[in-house]
Amino acid sequence: MNWVQVLFNSCVTGSLYLISAVALTLVYGLCRFPNFAHAEFMAFGAYMGYFVAEQLGLGFPFSFIVAFLASGALGVLSYKGVFQPLAKRGATIIHQMIASIALGFIVRHSIGEIWGWAPLSFRVVWTSFDVGMMRVTGIWLWLILAALATGVIMHLMLVKTKIGKAMRATSSNPELALSSGINIDRVALTTWFIGAALAGVAGLFRAAGTRLSPLLGWDILLPTFAVTILGGIGSFYGAIAAAFIIGLVENV
């Protein structure tokens, strides 16, 4: 067995799960329910990236910006249109979870109606090259860099910025955060935007290395939940460590 290649592939897999799991963990930490629509946020980002890169012909790099912003906007709309009203009506975790499944169904079938159910592929050809005993593909290097950037930026945001500290306080104790003058609604909107936006980026990376389909997000959702649980539900730093553990287990 080529352990160098195994370790590199594990880093690639772990990087994908890291971005997806950080996104899921942020939302869970605030709302305390498993968001099954996370899979469709990933698929939506991938298809928006495909629309920009292939149908508009604007190139693959620009598609990441659009996937990030479009999925983030979908997350905000989901919170304002579905989950916030349910929370105000006293919905339980089960109600919120079922609502996320229903939302995912709507988004998934909307994607299928717009782009069709047949698999699609990006036309871009990724450069592959050998580094010692490793076979490296360009897109996977970008994925590892994106995961590293995600971890660093999110750490700095949560530790150094006012909104990041507000997110941590709200996740830890919403009632105390509210009594301290923290704008809970603003924190929730920011959390949902970032969570859905990162999910969209994860979905686009997945699609770039394989193919697109409306069910694309479900290929990543189960491992993402595994990472979230292994790392400690709601734990940002635990999710980072668990992502690479799961990535290694999958590739050994």
mmCIF file of C-alpha atoms in Angstrom:
data_model
loop_
_atom_site.group_PDB
_atom_site.id
_atom_site.type_symbol
_atom_site.label_atom_id
_atom_site.label_comp_id
_atom_site.label_asym_id
_atom_site.label_seq_id
_atom_site.Cartn_x
_atom_site.Cartn_y
_atom_site.Cartn_z
ATOM 1 C CA MET A 1 0.000 0.000 0.000
ATOM 2 C CA ASN A 2 1.259 3.473 -0.933
ATOM 3 C CA TRP A 3 0.905 5.209 2.425
ATOM 4 C CA VAL A 4 2.018 8.558 1.063
ATOM 5 C CA GLN A 5 -0.857 8.488 -1.422
ATOM 6 C CA VAL A 6 -3.239 7.271 1.276
ATOM 7 C CA LEU A 7 -2.301 10.172 3.547
ATOM 8 C CA PHE A 8 -2.720 12.692 0.738
ATOM 9 C CA ASN A 9 -6.100 11.240 -0.236
ATOM 10 C CA SER A 10 -7.082 11.345 3.440
ATOM 11 C CA CYS A 11 -6.216 15.043 3.552
ATOM 12 C CA VAL A 12 -8.359 15.621 0.473
ATOM 13 C CA THR A 13 -11.339 13.736 1.895
ATOM 14 C CA GLY A 14 -10.878 15.318 5.309
ATOM 15 C CA SER A 15 -10.730 18.785 3.770
ATOM 16 C CA LEU A 16 -14.067 18.267 2.050
ATOM 17 C CA TYR A 17 -15.656 16.990 5.252
ATOM 18 C CA LEU A 18 -14.084 19.830 7.237
ATOM 19 C CA ILE A 19 -15.767 22.535 5.164
ATOM 20 C CA SER A 20 -19.103 20.718 5.211
ATOM 21 C CA ALA A 21 -18.950 19.835 8.922
ATOM 22 C CA VAL A 22 -17.929 23.324 10.046
ATOM 23 C CA ALA A 23 -20.954 24.648 8.171
ATOM 24 C CA LEU A 24 -23.296 22.122 9.788
ATOM 25 C CA THR A 25 -21.761 22.630 13.240
ATOM 26 C CA LEU A 26 -22.259 26.400 13.135
ATOM 27 C CA VAL A 27 -25.975 26.071 12.439
ATOM 28 C CA TYR A 28 -26.466 23.258 14.943
ATOM 29 C CA GLY A 29 -24.635 25.189 17.630
ATOM 30 C CA LEU A 30 -27.143 28.012 17.280
ATOM 31 C CA CYS A 31 -30.421 26.232 16.511
ATOM 32 C CA ARG A 32 -29.895 22.836 18.182
ATOM 33 C CA PHE A 33 -31.458 20.654 15.496
ATOM 34 C CA PRO A 34 -29.935 18.532 12.696
ATOM 35 C CA ASN A 35 -30.449 20.437 9.463
ATOM 36 C CA PHE A 36 -31.076 17.839 6.753
ATOM 37 C CA ALA A 37 -31.475 20.612 4.166
ATOM 38 C CA HIS A 38 -27.690 20.959 4.483
ATOM 39 C CA ALA A 39 -27.437 18.388 1.672
ATOM 40 C CA GLU A 40 -29.473 20.593 -0.636
ATOM 41 C CA PHE A 41 -27.451 23.681 0.294
ATOM 42 C CA MET A 42 -24.429 21.764 -1.016
ATOM 43 C CA ALA A 43 -26.229 20.725 -4.191
ATOM 44 C CA PHE A 44 -27.551 24.248 -4.768
ATOM 45 C CA GLY A 45 -24.051 25.708 -4.516
ATOM 46 C CA ALA A 46 -22.729 23.113 -6.945
ATOM 47 C CA TYR A 47 -25.433 23.835 -9.506
ATOM 48 C CA MET A 48 -25.038 27.591 -9.193
ATOM 49 C CA GLY A 49 -21.329 27.095 -9.793
ATOM 50 C CA TYR A 50 -22.140 24.972 -12.841
ATOM 51 C CA PHE A 51 -24.519 27.649 -14.124
ATOM 52 C CA VAL A 52 -21.822 30.319 -13.893
ATOM 53 C CA ALA A 53 -18.894 28.258 -15.168
ATOM 54 C CA GLU A 54 -20.560 26.241 -17.920
ATOM 55 C CA GLN A 55 -23.820 27.896 -18.928
ATOM 56 C CA LEU A 56 -22.660 31.510 -18.643
ATOM 57 C CA GLY A 57 -19.087 30.635 -19.569
ATOM 58 C CA LEU A 58 -17.535 32.855 -16.888
ATOM 59 C CA GLY A 59 -14.964 30.305 -15.789
ATOM 60 C CA PHE A 60 -14.601 27.965 -12.854
ATOM 61 C CA PRO A 61 -12.833 30.295 -10.351
ATOM 62 C CA PHE A 62 -15.685 32.824 -10.468
ATOM 63 C CA SER A 63 -18.167 30.028 -9.807
ATOM 64 C CA PHE A 64 -16.884 29.683 -6.220
ATOM 65 C CA ILE A 65 -17.854 33.259 -5.419
ATOM 66 C CA VAL A 66 -21.333 32.736 -6.832
ATOM 67 C CA ALA A 67 -21.748 29.373 -5.068
ATOM 68 C CA PHE A 68 -20.748 30.973 -1.753
ATOM 69 C CA LEU A 69 -23.079 33.959 -2.087
ATOM 70 C CA ALA A 70 -26.033 32.087 -3.614
ATOM 71 C CA SER A 71 -25.991 29.300 -1.035
ATOM 72 C CA GLY A 72 -25.568 31.841 1.747
ATOM 73 C CA ALA A 73 -28.606 33.723 0.468
ATOM 74 C CA LEU A 74 -30.587 30.471 0.380
ATOM 75 C CA GLY A 75 -29.595 29.846 4.002
ATOM 76 C CA VAL A 76 -30.817 33.289 5.056
ATOM 77 C CA LEU A 77 -34.107 32.808 3.195
ATOM 78 C CA SER A 78 -34.523 29.390 4.809
ATOM 79 C CA TYR A 79 -34.025 30.830 8.268
ATOM 80 C CA LYS A 80 -36.301 33.832 7.750
ATOM 81 C CA GLY A 81 -38.973 31.932 5.847
ATOM 82 C CA VAL A 82 -39.045 28.593 7.662
ATOM 83 C CA PHE A 83 -37.020 28.141 10.823
ATOM 84 C CA GLN A 84 -37.415 31.495 12.536
ATOM 85 C CA PRO A 85 -41.234 31.445 12.246
ATOM 86 C CA LEU A 86 -41.276 27.871 13.568
ATOM 87 C CA ALA A 87 -39.039 28.810 16.506
ATOM 88 C CA LYS A 88 -41.307 31.736 17.378
ATOM 89 C CA ARG A 89 -44.255 29.331 17.453
ATOM 90 C CA GLY A 90 -42.458 27.089 19.930
ATOM 91 C CA ALA A 91 -41.534 24.318 17.485
ATOM 92 C CA THR A 92 -39.606 21.412 18.979
ATOM 93 C CA ILE A 93 -36.368 19.950 17.652
ATOM 94 C CA ILE A 94 -38.390 17.250 15.872
ATOM 95 C CA HIS A 95 -40.582 19.855 14.166
ATOM 96 C CA GLN A 96 -37.529 21.790 13.004
ATOM 97 C CA MET A 97 -35.833 18.639 11.770
ATOM 98 C CA ILE A 98 -38.904 17.572 9.776
ATOM 99 C CA ALA A 99 -39.152 21.087 8.358
ATOM 100 C CA SER A 100 -35.535 20.832 7.195
ATOM 101 C CA ILE A 101 -36.317 17.544 5.433
ATOM 102 C CA ALA A 102 -39.310 19.161 3.718
ATOM 103 C CA LEU A 103 -37.236 22.194 2.727
ATOM 104 C CA GLY A 104 -34.568 19.924 1.310
ATOM 105 C CA PHE A 105 -37.204 18.063 -0.706
ATOM 106 C CA ILE A 106 -38.435 21.340 -2.199
ATOM 107 C CA VAL A 107 -34.940 22.582 -3.059
ATOM 108 C CA ARG A 108 -33.867 19.214 -4.461
ATOM 109 C CA HIS A 109 -36.870 18.911 -6.756
ATOM 110 C CA SER A 110 -36.551 22.539 -7.812
ATOM 111 C CA ILE A 111 -32.979 21.796 -8.876
ATOM 112 C CA GLY A 112 -34.189 18.719 -10.759
ATOM 113 C CA GLU A 113 -36.870 20.698 -12.579
ATOM 114 C CA ILE A 114 -34.453 23.467 -13.594
ATOM 115 C CA TRP A 115 -31.345 21.498 -14.549
ATOM 116 C CA GLY A 116 -32.804 18.022 -14.988
ATOM 117 C CA TRP A 117 -32.095 14.802 -13.109
ATOM 118 C CA ALA A 118 -29.376 13.478 -15.422
ATOM 119 C CA PRO A 119 -25.806 13.812 -14.106
ATOM 120 C CA LEU A 120 -23.817 16.812 -15.350
ATOM 121 C CA SER A 121 -20.072 17.427 -15.468
ATOM 122 C CA PHE A 122 -17.758 20.401 -15.604
ATOM 123 C CA ARG A 123 -15.810 20.588 -18.855
ATOM 124 C CA VAL A 124 -12.663 21.867 -17.166
ATOM 125 C CA VAL A 125 -9.765 19.406 -17.215
ATOM 126 C CA TRP A 126 -7.728 19.416 -14.013
ATOM 127 C CA THR A 127 -3.963 19.100 -14.235
ATOM 128 C CA SER A 128 -2.493 16.025 -12.571
ATOM 129 C CA PHE A 129 1.156 15.544 -11.711
ATOM 130 C CA ASP A 130 3.427 13.341 -9.631
ATOM 131 C CA VAL A 131 5.162 14.511 -6.475
ATOM 132 C CA GLY A 132 7.434 11.701 -5.386
ATOM 133 C CA MET A 133 5.133 8.755 -4.706
ATOM 134 C CA MET A 134 1.976 10.876 -4.817
ATOM 135 C CA ARG A 135 -0.385 11.503 -7.696
ATOM 136 C CA VAL A 136 -1.779 15.002 -7.220
ATOM 137 C CA THR A 137 -4.698 16.688 -8.985
ATOM 138 C CA GLY A 138 -4.920 20.465 -9.060
ATOM 139 C CA ILE A 139 -8.493 20.720 -7.770
ATOM 140 C CA TRP A 140 -7.590 18.703 -4.683
ATOM 141 C CA LEU A 141 -4.780 21.096 -3.824
ATOM 142 C CA TRP A 142 -7.277 23.948 -4.028
ATOM 143 C CA LEU A 143 -9.626 21.973 -1.789
ATOM 144 C CA ILE A 144 -6.933 21.496 0.869
ATOM 145 C CA LEU A 145 -6.071 25.202 0.722
ATOM 146 C CA ALA A 146 -9.757 26.122 0.967
ATOM 147 C CA ALA A 147 -10.182 23.907 4.033
ATOM 148 C CA LEU A 148 -7.100 25.443 5.649
ATOM 149 C CA ALA A 149 -8.412 28.933 4.912
ATOM 150 C CA THR A 150 -11.830 27.988 6.298
ATOM 151 C CA GLY A 151 -10.347 26.760 9.562
ATOM 152 C CA VAL A 152 -8.085 29.785 10.038
ATOM 153 C CA ILE A 153 -10.664 32.400 9.051
ATOM 154 C CA MET A 154 -13.404 30.860 11.182
ATOM 155 C CA HIS A 155 -11.050 30.621 14.172
ATOM 156 C CA LEU A 156 -10.076 34.272 13.840
ATOM 157 C CA MET A 157 -13.680 35.321 13.373
ATOM 158 C CA LEU A 158 -14.931 33.396 16.412
ATOM 159 C CA VAL A 159 -12.086 34.564 18.654
ATOM 160 C CA LYS A 160 -11.265 38.073 17.456
ATOM 161 C CA THR A 161 -14.415 39.667 16.014
ATOM 162 C CA LYS A 162 -17.473 41.050 17.747
ATOM 163 C CA ILE A 163 -19.902 39.003 15.656
ATOM 164 C CA GLY A 164 -17.840 35.855 16.259
ATOM 165 C CA LYS A 165 -17.896 36.346 20.015
ATOM 166 C CA ALA A 166 -21.637 37.003 19.787
ATOM 167 C CA MET A 167 -22.078 33.728 17.879
ATOM 168 C CA ARG A 168 -20.187 31.821 20.579
ATOM 169 C CA ALA A 169 -22.161 33.485 23.358
ATOM 170 C CA THR A 170 -25.489 32.821 21.654
ATOM 171 C CA SER A 171 -24.585 29.192 21.011
ATOM 172 C CA SER A 172 -23.547 28.723 24.643
ATOM 173 C CA ASN A 173 -26.491 30.488 26.329
ATOM 174 C CA PRO A 174 -29.085 32.275 24.152
ATOM 175 C CA GLU A 175 -31.000 33.720 27.106
ATOM 176 C CA LEU A 176 -27.891 35.216 28.687
ATOM 177 C CA ALA A 177 -26.737 36.525 25.305
ATOM 178 C CA LEU A 178 -30.089 38.234 24.768
ATOM 179 C CA SER A 179 -30.041 39.796 28.234
ATOM 180 C CA SER A 180 -26.506 41.043 27.509
ATOM 181 C CA GLY A 181 -27.785 43.073 24.579
ATOM 182 C CA ILE A 182 -26.668 40.771 21.769
ATOM 183 C CA ASN A 183 -28.816 41.020 18.650
ATOM 184 C CA ILE A 184 -29.871 37.369 18.385
ATOM 185 C CA ASP A 185 -31.547 37.821 15.014
ATOM 186 C CA ARG A 186 -28.416 39.330 13.495
ATOM 187 C CA VAL A 187 -26.314 36.497 14.907
ATOM 188 C CA ALA A 188 -28.725 33.914 13.496
ATOM 189 C CA LEU A 189 -28.729 35.510 10.042
ATOM 190 C CA THR A 190 -24.925 35.608 10.005
ATOM 191 C CA THR A 191 -24.685 32.000 11.165
ATOM 192 C CA TRP A 192 -27.148 30.728 8.584
ATOM 193 C CA PHE A 193 -25.453 32.695 5.817
ATOM 194 C CA ILE A 194 -21.971 31.400 6.645
ATOM 195 C CA GLY A 195 -23.179 27.845 7.249
ATOM 196 C CA ALA A 196 -25.097 27.601 3.979
ATOM 197 C CA ALA A 197 -22.364 29.425 2.036
ATOM 198 C CA LEU A 198 -19.681 26.988 3.198
ATOM 199 C CA ALA A 199 -22.002 24.099 2.359
ATOM 200 C CA GLY A 200 -22.314 25.467 -1.173
ATOM 201 C CA VAL A 201 -18.540 25.630 -1.537
ATOM 202 C CA ALA A 202 -18.196 22.044 -0.282
ATOM 203 C CA GLY A 203 -20.803 20.932 -2.800
ATOM 204 C CA LEU A 204 -18.994 22.679 -5.642
ATOM 205 C CA PHE A 205 -15.694 21.019 -4.752
ATOM 206 C CA ARG A 206 -17.462 17.657 -4.656
ATOM 207 C CA ALA A 207 -19.057 18.254 -8.050
ATOM 208 C CA ALA A 208 -15.781 19.415 -9.580
ATOM 209 C CA GLY A 209 -14.152 16.106 -8.734
ATOM 210 C CA THR A 210 -17.075 13.870 -9.669
ATOM 211 C CA ARG A 211 -20.403 14.813 -11.296
ATOM 212 C CA LEU A 212 -23.435 16.889 -10.429
ATOM 213 C CA SER A 213 -26.835 15.488 -9.545
ATOM 214 C CA PRO A 214 -29.653 16.822 -7.363
ATOM 215 C CA LEU A 215 -28.715 14.158 -4.788
ATOM 216 C CA LEU A 216 -25.062 15.211 -4.684
ATOM 217 C CA GLY A 217 -25.284 16.582 -1.151
ATOM 218 C CA TRP A 218 -26.490 13.274 0.254
ATOM 219 C CA ASP A 219 -23.183 11.658 -0.728
ATOM 220 C CA ILE A 220 -21.499 13.953 1.808
ATOM 221 C CA LEU A 221 -24.226 14.395 4.417
ATOM 222 C CA LEU A 222 -23.802 11.092 6.278
ATOM 223 C CA PRO A 223 -20.011 11.474 6.695
ATOM 224 C CA THR A 224 -20.621 15.100 7.683
ATOM 225 C CA PHE A 225 -22.953 14.001 10.478
ATOM 226 C CA ALA A 226 -20.367 11.398 11.517
ATOM 227 C CA VAL A 227 -17.703 14.106 11.710
ATOM 228 C CA THR A 228 -20.013 16.385 13.685
ATOM 229 C CA ILE A 229 -20.855 13.661 16.206
ATOM 230 C CA LEU A 230 -17.274 12.396 16.541
ATOM 231 C CA GLY A 231 -15.964 15.913 17.051
ATOM 232 C CA GLY A 232 -18.620 16.747 19.615
ATOM 233 C CA ILE A 233 -21.952 18.146 18.477
ATOM 234 C CA GLY A 234 -21.660 21.895 18.152
ATOM 235 C CA SER A 235 -17.858 21.887 18.588
ATOM 236 C CA PHE A 236 -16.059 23.832 15.857
ATOM 237 C CA TYR A 237 -12.570 22.625 16.774
ATOM 238 C CA GLY A 238 -13.740 19.070 17.328
ATOM 239 C CA ALA A 239 -15.215 19.027 13.824
ATOM 240 C CA ILE A 240 -11.857 20.014 12.338
ATOM 241 C CA ALA A 241 -10.034 17.137 14.041
ATOM 242 C CA ALA A 242 -12.801 14.619 13.350
ATOM 243 C CA ALA A 243 -12.920 15.506 9.646
ATOM 244 C CA PHE A 244 -9.383 14.254 9.099
ATOM 245 C CA ILE A 245 -9.922 11.194 11.284
ATOM 246 C CA ILE A 246 -12.923 10.163 9.166
ATOM 247 C CA GLY A 247 -10.978 11.022 6.012
ATOM 248 C CA LEU A 248 -8.149 8.703 7.073
ATOM 249 C CA VAL A 249 -10.517 5.873 7.997
ATOM 250 C CA GLU A 250 -12.225 6.084 4.590
ATOM 251 C CA ASN A 251 -8.950 5.865 2.686
ATOM 252 C CA VAL A 252 -7.140 3.144 4.622
#
